[in-house]
């Protein structure tokens, strides 16, 4: 069981790095907090290319794997399997 725990830790580390890189690859769409208060105007919010949509899908998949590995590690720790 200890091997599975280590595998989940490695998956968590890899997906953490991948998720950070995927988020940084996304195109910025606005001025951040200033948009909330009417400071910026964005014209192409709805339009995104195929690459951007694929990047969104991959980011969501990596995020789901990341969350799943956190839950699995939490279950290992909670039930003292390690």
PDB file of C-alpha atoms in Angstrom:
ATOM      1  CA  UNK A   1       0.000   0.000   0.000  1.00  0.00           C
ATOM      2  CA  UNK A   2       2.931   2.305   0.576  1.00  0.00           C
ATOM      3  CA  UNK A   3       3.826   2.084  -3.120  1.00  0.00           C
ATOM      4  CA  UNK A   4       0.364   3.326  -4.129  1.00  0.00           C
ATOM      5  CA  UNK A   5       0.693   6.216  -1.680  1.00  0.00           C
ATOM      6  CA  UNK A   6       4.027   7.209  -3.249  1.00  0.00           C
ATOM      7  CA  UNK A   7       2.515   6.925  -6.737  1.00  0.00           C
ATOM      8  CA  UNK A   8      -0.275   9.329  -5.734  1.00  0.00           C
ATOM      9  CA  UNK A   9       2.299  11.751  -4.304  1.00  0.00           C
ATOM     10  CA  UNK A  10       4.253  11.672  -7.573  1.00  0.00           C
ATOM     11  CA  UNK A  11       1.038  12.206  -9.552  1.00  0.00           C
ATOM     12  CA  UNK A  12       0.204  15.152  -7.285  1.00  0.00           C
ATOM     13  CA  UNK A  13       3.615  16.722  -7.822  1.00  0.00           C
ATOM     14  CA  UNK A  14       3.502  16.284 -11.608  1.00  0.00           C
ATOM     15  CA  UNK A  15      -0.048  17.564 -11.956  1.00  0.00           C
ATOM     16  CA  UNK A  16       0.757  20.544  -9.746  1.00  0.00           C
ATOM     17  CA  UNK A  17       3.535  21.575 -12.103  1.00  0.00           C
ATOM     18  CA  UNK A  18       1.433  20.869 -15.196  1.00  0.00           C
ATOM     19  CA  UNK A  19      -1.528  22.809 -13.828  1.00  0.00           C
ATOM     20  CA  UNK A  20       0.666  25.807 -13.076  1.00  0.00           C
ATOM     21  CA  UNK A  21       2.089  25.744 -16.600  1.00  0.00           C
ATOM     22  CA  UNK A  22      -1.341  25.289 -18.192  1.00  0.00           C
ATOM     23  CA  UNK A  23      -2.779  28.247 -16.305  1.00  0.00           C
ATOM     24  CA  UNK A  24       0.163  30.424 -17.271  1.00  0.00           C
ATOM     25  CA  UNK A  25      -0.301  29.475 -20.940  1.00  0.00           C
ATOM     26  CA  UNK A  26      -3.831  30.885 -21.038  1.00  0.00           C
ATOM     27  CA  UNK A  27      -4.364  34.181 -22.793  1.00  0.00           C
ATOM     28  CA  UNK A  28      -5.145  37.097 -20.513  1.00  0.00           C
ATOM     29  CA  UNK A  29      -8.626  38.524 -20.947  1.00  0.00           C
ATOM     30  CA  UNK A  30      -8.850  41.777 -19.105  1.00  0.00           C
ATOM     31  CA  UNK A  31      -7.377  43.923 -16.434  1.00  0.00           C
ATOM     32  CA  UNK A  32      -8.194  41.789 -13.425  1.00  0.00           C
ATOM     33  CA  UNK A  33      -9.920  43.555 -10.563  1.00  0.00           C
ATOM     34  CA  UNK A  34     -10.303  46.770 -12.527  1.00  0.00           C
ATOM     35  CA  UNK A  35     -12.773  44.984 -14.827  1.00  0.00           C
ATOM     36  CA  UNK A  36     -15.066  44.316 -11.896  1.00  0.00           C
ATOM     37  CA  UNK A  37     -15.562  48.018 -11.357  1.00  0.00           C
ATOM     38  CA  UNK A  38     -15.921  49.011 -15.021  1.00  0.00           C
ATOM     39  CA  UNK A  39     -12.299  49.929 -15.615  1.00  0.00           C
ATOM     40  CA  UNK A  40     -11.678  47.823 -18.704  1.00  0.00           C
ATOM     41  CA  UNK A  41     -13.583  46.889 -21.803  1.00  0.00           C
ATOM     42  CA  UNK A  42     -12.986  43.551 -23.496  1.00  0.00           C
ATOM     43  CA  UNK A  43     -14.336  43.025 -26.978  1.00  0.00           C
ATOM     44  CA  UNK A  44     -13.544  39.386 -27.705  1.00  0.00           C
ATOM     45  CA  UNK A  45     -14.659  37.601 -24.566  1.00  0.00           C
ATOM     46  CA  UNK A  46     -16.721  34.991 -26.383  1.00  0.00           C
ATOM     47  CA  UNK A  47     -14.292  34.237 -29.176  1.00  0.00           C
ATOM     48  CA  UNK A  48     -11.550  31.731 -28.651  1.00  0.00           C
ATOM     49  CA  UNK A  49      -9.613  29.663 -31.104  1.00  0.00           C
ATOM     50  CA  UNK A  50      -9.308  25.921 -31.296  1.00  0.00           C
ATOM     51  CA  UNK A  51      -5.998  25.978 -29.457  1.00  0.00           C
ATOM     52  CA  UNK A  52      -7.491  27.959 -26.577  1.00  0.00           C
ATOM     53  CA  UNK A  53     -10.437  25.574 -26.280  1.00  0.00           C
ATOM     54  CA  UNK A  54      -8.114  22.561 -26.320  1.00  0.00           C
ATOM     55  CA  UNK A  55      -5.949  24.212 -23.684  1.00  0.00           C
ATOM     56  CA  UNK A  56      -9.073  24.764 -21.569  1.00  0.00           C
ATOM     57  CA  UNK A  57     -10.052  21.103 -21.884  1.00  0.00           C
ATOM     58  CA  UNK A  58      -6.584  19.846 -21.012  1.00  0.00           C
ATOM     59  CA  UNK A  59      -6.434  22.218 -18.036  1.00  0.00           C
ATOM     60  CA  UNK A  60      -9.751  20.912 -16.709  1.00  0.00           C
ATOM     61  CA  UNK A  61      -8.612  17.295 -17.090  1.00  0.00           C
ATOM     62  CA  UNK A  62      -5.325  17.984 -15.298  1.00  0.00           C
ATOM     63  CA  UNK A  63      -7.224  19.811 -12.543  1.00  0.00           C
ATOM     64  CA  UNK A  64      -9.554  16.831 -12.063  1.00  0.00           C
ATOM     65  CA  UNK A  65      -6.586  14.456 -11.792  1.00  0.00           C
ATOM     66  CA  UNK A  66      -4.986  16.884  -9.313  1.00  0.00           C
ATOM     67  CA  UNK A  67      -8.097  17.006  -7.111  1.00  0.00           C
ATOM     68  CA  UNK A  68      -8.506  13.222  -7.307  1.00  0.00           C
ATOM     69  CA  UNK A  69      -4.952  12.658  -6.161  1.00  0.00           C
ATOM     70  CA  UNK A  70      -5.454  15.028  -3.235  1.00  0.00           C
ATOM     71  CA  UNK A  71      -8.597  13.159  -2.211  1.00  0.00           C
ATOM     72  CA  UNK A  72      -6.813   9.802  -2.514  1.00  0.00           C
ATOM     73  CA  UNK A  73      -3.878  10.985  -0.407  1.00  0.00           C
ATOM     74  CA  UNK A  74      -6.322  12.384   2.151  1.00  0.00           C
ATOM     75  CA  UNK A  75      -8.097   9.026   2.354  1.00  0.00           C
ATOM     76  CA  UNK A  76      -4.779   7.236   2.826  1.00  0.00           C
ATOM     77  CA  UNK A  77      -3.879   9.557   5.687  1.00  0.00           C
ATOM     78  CA  UNK A  78      -7.344   9.521   7.257  1.00  0.00           C
ATOM     79  CA  UNK A  79      -7.621   5.741   7.447  1.00  0.00           C
ATOM     80  CA  UNK A  80      -3.943   5.152   8.358  1.00  0.00           C
ATOM     81  CA  UNK A  81      -3.296   2.937   5.355  1.00  0.00           C
ATOM     82  CA  UNK A  82       0.306   4.100   5.027  1.00  0.00           C
TER      83      UNK A  82
END
